[in-house]
Amino acid sequence: MKIASKDATKLITILIVSKILFSDINIFVKGSMSASYLEAIMCALVSIAFFLIISCFFKKSKCADIFEAIEFSFGRKIKIFAGTLFLILILSYTALILKLYTDAILTIAYPNSPAFFVMFFIMLTMVFSAYAGIGTITKFSSVCVSVMLTLLAILYILASKNIDITNIFPVLGNGAGNILMGAKNIFMYNEILFLFFISGFLEKREDAPKIGLKALIYSSVIIVVSTLFYTLCIPYPASKLFNMPLLQLASSTDVSFFLQRSEGIFFLLWIFSSFLYLGATFYFSLYTFKRTFDSSDIKALIPSFIVTVFSSTWFFKNTKIIENYYIIFTSLFVIFSFLVPLIAYIFENIKRRRKNV
C-alpha cells in the first residue's frame, strides 16, 4: 500500500493539531501570559528549523525509514535497543492518551457512564485501525481534517463575540525572555516522528521533506490561531486555570436555540480526534515492533498489544499522575522525534561517504 503525499500531509497535520484539545495551549498561556500566541509562534519556528536541518540529511539517505537508517548507521543491536525504547514509549504514551480521551468524553457527555464502556468503544476503533492498516488510516485522516477544521472554524466564529482586544496587552506578556523560552515546547510537534516511520510507504519517498514541512506549517498556523483566540476570549489570569482551554472556550459560547452552549462541537472534535490519533499511534506501535524485530505478521500481535495498552491505563489513576506522566512522556518524545532522526541520518550520510555507497 502506497500513500499519496497529500494524505500523508493530512495525517501528520491532524496528529499534531490534536494536541490543542488537551491542555497544551495553556502551557503557552502560563509561560507568556498575554503574549501566549507569540510563544506559540516561537515554538513553531524552532520546530520547523529543526525539521529543515533533519531534512538536509534525510534527502541524502537511501534508507526506507528511520529503523533502516539506525541499523545501517549503528548495527542491528542498536536498532533493536532503539526500537524497543520506541515501542515502550509509544505504548505508554498511547495508554496515557487513551485515558485522557476517556476522561474527557465522560466529563463532556457521559458523566454517569462507566469509564470501561467508553474506553472499550475507543479501543475497538484502535483495533479496527490496526487491522485496516496505514492506507485506511491515511484515508480516514483526509476526512477528519476537513471535519475538524470546519468544527474549529464554527467554534471560533461563535466565540468571536467574546473577543476583547485588551487581553493581548501587555504585548510581550511577562517579558521577551519567556517568549523565547517557547522553544522548549517543541513537543507540540512530536508527531513529526511518524513521518520517518511511513517514509517507506510514500508514493515518492523524496517528497517526505515537503510533506513534513507542509504539515508543520499547517499545524502551526492552527495552533497559533487557537492560542490567539483563547487569549483574546479568556482574560489572564483566568485563562491559565483551565485544563482544557478549547472546552472552556466552547462552554462560554451561547449558540441560541440550537444548543445552550457549544460543548457539542467540542465533543465532536474529541470523537474524531480520538479515533484517528489513537488508531494511528496504536498502529505505529505495531509497526515499530515489526521493524525492530523483523516480524512478518503484526496482526497476530494486536490482541496482546491492546491488552497491554488497556492494562497500562490503570497506572494513571488521577489528574496529578496524568499530568506528571504527560510531561515525562512528551519530553522523552522530543528526543525520539528530533534528535534520533537527526543523529541517524547524519551518521548514515557519514558512513555512506566513507564506504562510497
CSV table of C-alpha atoms in Angstrom, one decimal:
chain,number,residue,atom,x,y,z
A,1,MET,CA,0.0,0.0,0.0
A,2,LYS,CA,1.5,3.3,-1.1
A,3,ILE,CA,0.5,6.6,0.5
A,4,ALA,CA,-0.2,9.8,-1.5
A,5,SER,CA,1.7,12.8,-0.4
A,6,LYS,CA,-1.4,14.8,0.3
A,7,ASP,CA,-2.8,12.1,2.5
A,8,ALA,CA,0.4,11.8,4.5
A,9,THR,CA,0.4,15.6,5.0
A,10,LYS,CA,-3.1,15.5,6.4
A,11,LEU,CA,-2.3,12.6,8.7
A,12,ILE,CA,0.8,14.3,10.2
A,13,THR,CA,-1.1,17.6,10.4
A,14,ILE,CA,-4.1,16.2,12.3
A,15,LEU,CA,-1.9,14.2,14.7
A,16,ILE,CA,-0.1,17.3,15.7
A,17,VAL,CA,-3.2,19.5,15.8
A,18,SER,CA,-5.0,17.1,18.1
A,19,LYS,CA,-2.9,18.5,21.0
A,20,ILE,CA,-4.9,21.7,21.1
A,21,LEU,CA,-7.8,19.6,22.6
A,22,PHE,CA,-5.6,18.9,25.6
A,23,SER,CA,-4.0,21.4,28.0
A,24,ASP,CA,-1.1,22.2,25.7
A,25,ILE,CA,-2.3,25.7,24.7
A,26,ASN,CA,-2.3,26.5,28.4
A,27,ILE,CA,1.5,25.9,28.5
A,28,PHE,CA,1.9,29.0,26.3
A,29,VAL,CA,-0.5,31.0,28.5
A,30,LYS,CA,1.3,30.1,31.7
A,31,GLY,CA,4.6,30.9,30.2
A,32,SER,CA,3.9,34.2,28.5
A,33,MET,CA,0.5,35.4,29.7
A,34,SER,CA,-1.0,37.8,27.2
A,35,ALA,CA,1.8,37.0,24.7
A,36,SER,CA,1.0,33.3,24.6
A,37,TYR,CA,0.5,33.4,20.8
A,38,LEU,CA,4.0,34.9,20.4
A,39,GLU,CA,5.4,32.0,22.4
A,40,ALA,CA,3.4,29.6,20.2
A,41,ILE,CA,5.0,31.2,17.1
A,42,MET,CA,8.5,30.9,18.6
A,43,CYS,CA,7.8,27.2,19.3
A,44,ALA,CA,6.6,26.6,15.7
A,45,LEU,CA,9.7,28.4,14.2
A,46,VAL,CA,12.1,26.3,16.2
A,47,SER,CA,10.3,23.1,15.3
A,48,ILE,CA,10.4,24.0,11.6
A,49,ALA,CA,14.1,24.9,11.9
A,50,PHE,CA,14.9,21.5,13.5
A,51,PHE,CA,13.0,19.7,10.8
A,52,LEU,CA,14.7,21.6,8.0
A,53,ILE,CA,18.1,20.5,9.4
A,54,ILE,CA,16.9,16.9,9.6
A,55,SER,CA,15.6,17.1,6.0
A,56,CYS,CA,19.0,18.2,4.7
A,57,PHE,CA,20.4,14.8,5.8
A,58,PHE,CA,17.2,12.8,5.0
A,59,LYS,CA,17.5,13.9,1.4
A,60,LYS,CA,20.8,12.1,1.1
A,61,SER,CA,19.5,9.0,2.8
A,62,LYS,CA,18.8,5.8,0.9
A,63,CYS,CA,17.1,4.0,3.7
A,64,ALA,CA,13.3,3.4,3.6
A,65,ASP,CA,12.6,4.6,7.1
A,66,ILE,CA,14.2,5.6,10.4
A,67,PHE,CA,14.6,1.9,11.5
A,68,GLU,CA,16.7,1.0,8.5
A,69,ALA,CA,18.7,4.2,8.9
A,70,ILE,CA,19.6,3.3,12.5
A,71,GLU,CA,20.5,-0.2,11.5
A,72,PHE,CA,22.7,0.9,8.7
A,73,SER,CA,24.4,3.6,10.8
A,74,PHE,CA,24.9,1.7,14.1
A,75,GLY,CA,24.1,-2.0,13.5
A,76,ARG,CA,21.3,-4.4,14.3
A,77,LYS,CA,21.8,-4.4,18.1
A,78,ILE,CA,21.4,-0.7,18.4
A,79,LYS,CA,18.4,-0.8,16.1
A,80,ILE,CA,16.8,-3.4,18.5
A,81,PHE,CA,17.7,-1.3,21.5
A,82,ALA,CA,16.4,2.0,20.0
A,83,GLY,CA,13.3,0.2,18.6
A,84,THR,CA,12.5,-1.3,22.0
A,85,LEU,CA,12.7,2.2,23.6
A,86,PHE,CA,10.4,3.5,20.7
A,87,LEU,CA,8.0,0.7,21.4
A,88,ILE,CA,7.8,1.2,25.2
A,89,LEU,CA,7.4,5.0,24.8
A,90,ILE,CA,4.7,4.7,22.1
A,91,LEU,CA,2.7,2.1,24.0
A,92,SER,CA,2.9,4.0,27.3
A,93,TYR,CA,2.0,7.3,25.6
A,94,THR,CA,-0.9,5.6,23.8
A,95,ALA,CA,-2.3,4.3,27.1
A,96,LEU,CA,-2.0,7.8,28.6
A,97,ILE,CA,-3.8,9.5,25.7
A,98,LEU,CA,-6.5,6.8,25.8
A,99,LYS,CA,-7.0,7.7,29.5
A,100,LEU,CA,-7.1,11.4,28.7
A,101,TYR,CA,-9.7,10.9,25.9
A,102,THR,CA,-11.8,8.6,28.0
A,103,ASP,CA,-11.9,11.0,31.0
A,104,ALA,CA,-12.7,14.0,28.7
A,105,ILE,CA,-15.6,12.2,26.9
A,106,LEU,CA,-17.0,11.1,30.3
A,107,THR,CA,-16.8,14.7,31.6
A,108,ILE,CA,-18.3,16.3,28.5
A,109,ALA,CA,-21.1,13.9,27.5
A,110,TYR,CA,-21.4,10.8,29.7
A,111,PRO,CA,-20.7,11.7,33.4
A,112,ASN,CA,-22.8,8.8,34.7
A,113,SER,CA,-21.4,6.1,32.4
A,114,PRO,CA,-18.8,3.6,33.5
A,115,ALA,CA,-15.4,4.5,32.2
A,116,PHE,CA,-14.8,1.0,30.9
A,117,PHE,CA,-17.5,1.2,28.3
A,118,VAL,CA,-16.3,4.4,26.9
A,119,MET,CA,-12.7,3.2,26.8
A,120,PHE,CA,-13.8,-0.1,25.3
A,121,PHE,CA,-15.5,1.7,22.5
A,122,ILE,CA,-12.4,3.7,21.7
A,123,MET,CA,-10.2,0.6,21.9
A,124,LEU,CA,-12.5,-1.1,19.3
A,125,THR,CA,-11.6,1.8,16.8
A,126,MET,CA,-7.9,1.2,17.7
A,127,VAL,CA,-8.2,-2.5,16.9
A,128,PHE,CA,-10.0,-1.8,13.6
A,129,SER,CA,-7.3,0.7,12.6
A,130,ALA,CA,-4.6,-1.8,13.3
A,131,TYR,CA,-6.3,-4.5,11.2
A,132,ALA,CA,-7.1,-2.0,8.4
A,133,GLY,CA,-3.6,-0.7,8.1
A,134,ILE,CA,-1.9,2.5,7.3
A,135,GLY,CA,-3.7,3.0,4.0
A,136,THR,CA,-7.1,3.2,5.7
A,137,ILE,CA,-5.8,5.4,8.4
A,138,THR,CA,-4.4,8.0,6.0
A,139,LYS,CA,-7.7,8.0,4.0
A,140,PHE,CA,-9.7,8.5,7.2
A,141,SER,CA,-7.3,11.3,8.2
A,142,SER,CA,-8.3,13.2,5.0
A,143,VAL,CA,-12.0,13.1,6.1
A,144,CYS,CA,-11.0,14.0,9.7
A,145,VAL,CA,-9.0,17.1,8.6
A,146,SER,CA,-12.0,18.6,6.8
A,147,VAL,CA,-14.4,17.9,9.6
A,148,MET,CA,-12.1,19.1,12.3
A,149,LEU,CA,-11.2,22.3,10.5
A,150,THR,CA,-14.9,23.0,9.9
A,151,LEU,CA,-15.8,22.4,13.5
A,152,LEU,CA,-12.9,24.6,14.7
A,153,ALA,CA,-14.0,27.4,12.4
A,154,ILE,CA,-17.5,27.2,13.7
A,155,LEU,CA,-16.3,27.3,17.3
A,156,TYR,CA,-14.1,30.3,16.6
A,157,ILE,CA,-16.8,32.2,14.8
A,158,LEU,CA,-19.2,31.5,17.7
A,159,ALA,CA,-16.6,32.6,20.2
A,160,SER,CA,-15.6,35.7,18.3
A,161,LYS,CA,-18.2,37.8,20.1
A,162,ASN,CA,-16.3,37.3,23.3
A,163,ILE,CA,-13.1,38.8,21.9
A,164,ASP,CA,-11.6,41.5,24.0
A,165,ILE,CA,-8.5,43.1,22.3
A,166,THR,CA,-7.2,44.3,25.6
A,167,ASN,CA,-6.5,40.7,26.6
A,168,ILE,CA,-3.3,40.8,24.4
A,169,PHE,CA,-1.8,43.6,26.4
A,170,PRO,CA,0.9,43.9,27.6
A,171,VAL,CA,2.1,42.8,24.1
A,172,LEU,CA,5.2,41.0,25.4
A,173,GLY,CA,3.3,39.4,28.4
A,174,ASN,CA,5.8,39.0,31.2
A,175,GLY,CA,8.9,39.6,29.1
A,176,ALA,CA,10.6,38.7,25.8
A,177,GLY,CA,12.7,36.1,27.7
A,178,ASN,CA,9.6,33.9,28.3
A,179,ILE,CA,8.6,34.2,24.7
A,180,LEU,CA,12.0,32.9,23.6
A,181,MET,CA,11.6,30.1,26.1
A,182,GLY,CA,8.8,28.8,23.9
A,183,ALA,CA,11.5,27.0,22.0
A,184,LYS,CA,11.5,24.3,24.8
A,185,ASN,CA,7.8,23.4,24.0
A,186,ILE,CA,8.6,21.8,20.6
A,187,PHE,CA,7.0,18.7,22.0
A,188,MET,CA,3.9,20.2,20.4
A,189,TYR,CA,5.2,18.8,17.1
A,190,ASN,CA,6.5,15.4,18.3
A,191,GLU,CA,4.2,13.6,15.9
A,192,ILE,CA,6.5,14.6,13.0
A,193,LEU,CA,8.4,11.5,14.1
A,194,PHE,CA,5.8,9.3,12.4
A,195,LEU,CA,6.7,10.8,9.0
A,196,PHE,CA,10.0,8.9,9.3
A,197,PHE,CA,8.0,5.7,10.0
A,198,ILE,CA,5.9,6.0,6.9
A,199,SER,CA,8.5,7.4,4.5
A,200,GLY,CA,8.9,3.9,3.1
A,201,PHE,CA,5.1,3.8,2.2
A,202,LEU,CA,5.1,7.1,0.3
A,203,GLU,CA,4.5,7.0,-3.4
A,204,LYS,CA,7.6,9.2,-3.7
A,205,ARG,CA,9.9,8.9,-0.8
A,206,GLU,CA,11.7,12.1,-1.8
A,207,ASP,CA,8.5,14.0,-1.1
A,208,ALA,CA,8.9,13.4,2.7
A,209,PRO,CA,10.7,16.7,3.5
A,210,LYS,CA,8.0,18.6,1.6
A,211,ILE,CA,5.3,16.6,3.4
A,212,GLY,CA,6.8,17.3,6.8
A,213,LEU,CA,7.3,21.0,6.1
A,214,LYS,CA,3.7,21.4,4.9
A,215,ALA,CA,2.4,19.5,7.9
A,216,LEU,CA,4.4,21.7,10.3
A,217,ILE,CA,3.3,24.9,8.7
A,218,TYR,CA,-0.4,23.9,8.5
A,219,SER,CA,-0.5,22.6,12.1
A,220,SER,CA,1.5,25.6,13.5
A,221,VAL,CA,-1.0,28.0,11.9
A,222,ILE,CA,-3.9,26.2,13.6
A,223,ILE,CA,-2.1,26.0,16.9
A,224,VAL,CA,-1.1,29.7,16.8
A,225,VAL,CA,-4.6,30.8,15.8
A,226,SER,CA,-6.2,28.6,18.5
A,227,THR,CA,-3.9,30.1,21.1
A,228,LEU,CA,-4.6,33.6,19.9
A,229,PHE,CA,-8.4,33.1,20.0
A,230,TYR,CA,-8.2,31.6,23.5
A,231,THR,CA,-6.1,34.6,24.7
A,232,LEU,CA,-8.5,37.1,23.2
A,233,CYS,CA,-11.6,35.5,24.6
A,234,ILE,CA,-10.5,34.4,28.0
A,235,PRO,CA,-8.6,37.0,30.1
A,236,TYR,CA,-5.5,36.3,32.0
A,237,PRO,CA,-5.1,35.1,34.8
A,238,ALA,CA,-8.4,33.1,34.5
A,239,SER,CA,-7.1,31.6,31.2
A,240,LYS,CA,-4.3,29.7,32.9
A,241,LEU,CA,-6.7,27.8,35.2
A,242,PHE,CA,-8.5,25.6,32.7
A,243,ASN,CA,-7.1,22.1,31.9
A,244,MET,CA,-8.9,22.1,28.5
A,245,PRO,CA,-8.8,25.6,27.0
A,246,LEU,CA,-10.9,24.8,24.0
A,247,LEU,CA,-13.6,23.2,26.1
A,248,GLN,CA,-13.7,26.4,28.2
A,249,LEU,CA,-14.0,28.4,25.0
A,250,ALA,CA,-16.9,26.3,23.9
A,251,SER,CA,-18.5,26.5,27.3
A,252,SER,CA,-18.5,30.3,27.3
A,253,THR,CA,-20.3,30.4,23.9
A,254,ASP,CA,-24.0,30.6,23.6
A,255,VAL,CA,-25.5,29.0,20.5
A,256,SER,CA,-29.0,30.4,20.7
A,257,PHE,CA,-31.8,27.8,20.4
A,258,PHE,CA,-29.8,25.1,18.8
A,259,LEU,CA,-27.6,24.3,21.8
A,260,GLN,CA,-27.4,26.0,25.2
A,261,ARG,CA,-23.6,26.1,24.7
A,262,SER,CA,-21.3,24.8,22.0
A,263,GLU,CA,-19.7,21.9,24.0
A,264,GLY,CA,-21.4,19.7,21.4
A,265,ILE,CA,-18.9,21.0,18.8
A,266,PHE,CA,-16.0,20.3,21.1
A,267,PHE,CA,-17.4,16.8,21.8
A,268,LEU,CA,-17.4,16.0,18.1
A,269,LEU,CA,-13.8,17.3,17.8
A,270,TRP,CA,-12.8,14.9,20.6
A,271,ILE,CA,-14.6,11.9,18.9
A,272,PHE,CA,-12.9,12.4,15.5
A,273,SER,CA,-9.6,13.2,17.1
A,274,SER,CA,-9.6,10.2,19.5
A,275,PHE,CA,-10.5,7.7,16.7
A,276,LEU,CA,-7.7,8.9,14.4
A,277,TYR,CA,-5.0,9.7,16.9
A,278,LEU,CA,-5.2,6.6,19.0
A,279,GLY,CA,-5.8,4.4,15.9
A,280,ALA,CA,-2.7,5.8,14.3
A,281,THR,CA,-0.4,5.6,17.4
A,282,PHE,CA,-1.6,2.1,18.1
A,283,TYR,CA,-0.8,1.0,14.5
A,284,PHE,CA,2.7,2.7,14.8
A,285,SER,CA,3.4,0.7,17.9
A,286,LEU,CA,2.8,-2.5,16.0
A,287,TYR,CA,4.9,-1.2,13.1
A,288,THR,CA,7.7,-0.4,15.5
A,289,PHE,CA,7.7,-4.0,16.7
A,290,LYS,CA,7.7,-5.3,13.1
A,291,ARG,CA,10.6,-3.1,12.0
A,292,THR,CA,12.6,-3.6,15.2
A,293,PHE,CA,12.4,-7.4,15.4
A,294,ASP,CA,11.9,-8.0,11.6
A,295,SER,CA,8.5,-9.6,12.3
A,296,SER,CA,6.4,-10.7,9.3
A,297,ASP,CA,2.9,-10.8,10.8
A,298,ILE,CA,1.9,-7.9,13.2
A,299,LYS,CA,-1.8,-8.6,13.1
A,300,ALA,CA,-1.3,-11.6,15.4
A,301,LEU,CA,0.1,-9.1,18.0
A,302,ILE,CA,-3.0,-6.9,18.0
A,303,PRO,CA,-4.8,-8.7,20.9
A,304,SER,CA,-1.8,-8.7,23.2
A,305,PHE,CA,-0.9,-5.1,22.4
A,306,ILE,CA,-4.4,-3.8,23.0
A,307,VAL,CA,-4.5,-5.6,26.4
A,308,THR,CA,-1.1,-4.1,27.2
A,309,VAL,CA,-2.4,-0.6,26.4
A,310,PHE,CA,-5.6,-1.1,28.4
A,311,SER,CA,-3.7,-2.5,31.4
A,312,SER,CA,-1.3,0.4,31.4
A,313,THR,CA,-4.1,2.9,31.8
A,314,TRP,CA,-4.5,1.8,35.4
A,315,PHE,CA,-1.2,3.5,36.2
A,316,PHE,CA,-2.9,6.8,35.5
A,317,LYS,CA,-5.3,7.0,38.4
A,318,ASN,CA,-5.8,10.7,38.9
A,319,THR,CA,-5.2,14.1,37.2
A,320,LYS,CA,-2.0,14.8,39.0
A,321,ILE,CA,-0.4,11.5,38.0
A,322,ILE,CA,-1.6,12.0,34.4
A,323,GLU,CA,0.0,15.5,34.3
A,324,ASN,CA,3.3,14.2,35.6
A,325,TYR,CA,3.5,11.3,33.2
A,326,TYR,CA,2.4,13.6,30.3
A,327,ILE,CA,5.3,15.9,31.0
A,328,ILE,CA,7.7,12.9,31.2
A,329,PHE,CA,6.5,11.2,28.0
A,330,THR,CA,6.3,14.3,25.9
A,331,SER,CA,9.9,15.3,27.0
A,332,LEU,CA,11.2,11.9,26.0
A,333,PHE,CA,9.2,12.0,22.8
A,334,VAL,CA,11.2,15.2,21.8
A,335,ILE,CA,14.4,13.2,21.9
A,336,PHE,CA,13.0,10.5,19.6
A,337,SER,CA,11.2,12.9,17.3
A,338,PHE,CA,14.0,15.3,16.6
A,339,LEU,CA,17.4,14.1,18.0
A,340,VAL,CA,17.2,10.4,17.0
A,341,PRO,CA,16.3,11.1,13.3
A,342,LEU,CA,19.0,13.8,13.1
A,343,ILE,CA,21.7,11.6,14.6
A,344,ALA,CA,20.7,8.5,12.5
A,345,TYR,CA,20.6,10.4,9.2
A,346,ILE,CA,23.9,12.3,9.9
A,347,PHE,CA,25.7,9.1,10.7
A,348,GLU,CA,24.2,7.3,7.7
A,349,ASN,CA,25.5,10.1,5.5
A,350,ILE,CA,28.9,9.9,7.0
A,351,LYS,CA,29.1,6.1,6.7
A,352,ARG,CA,28.0,6.2,3.1
A,353,ARG,CA,30.7,8.7,2.3
A,354,ARG,CA,33.4,6.6,3.9
A,355,LYS,CA,32.2,3.5,2.1
A,356,ASN,CA,31.4,5.4,-1.1
A,357,VAL,CA,27.9,3.8,-1.4
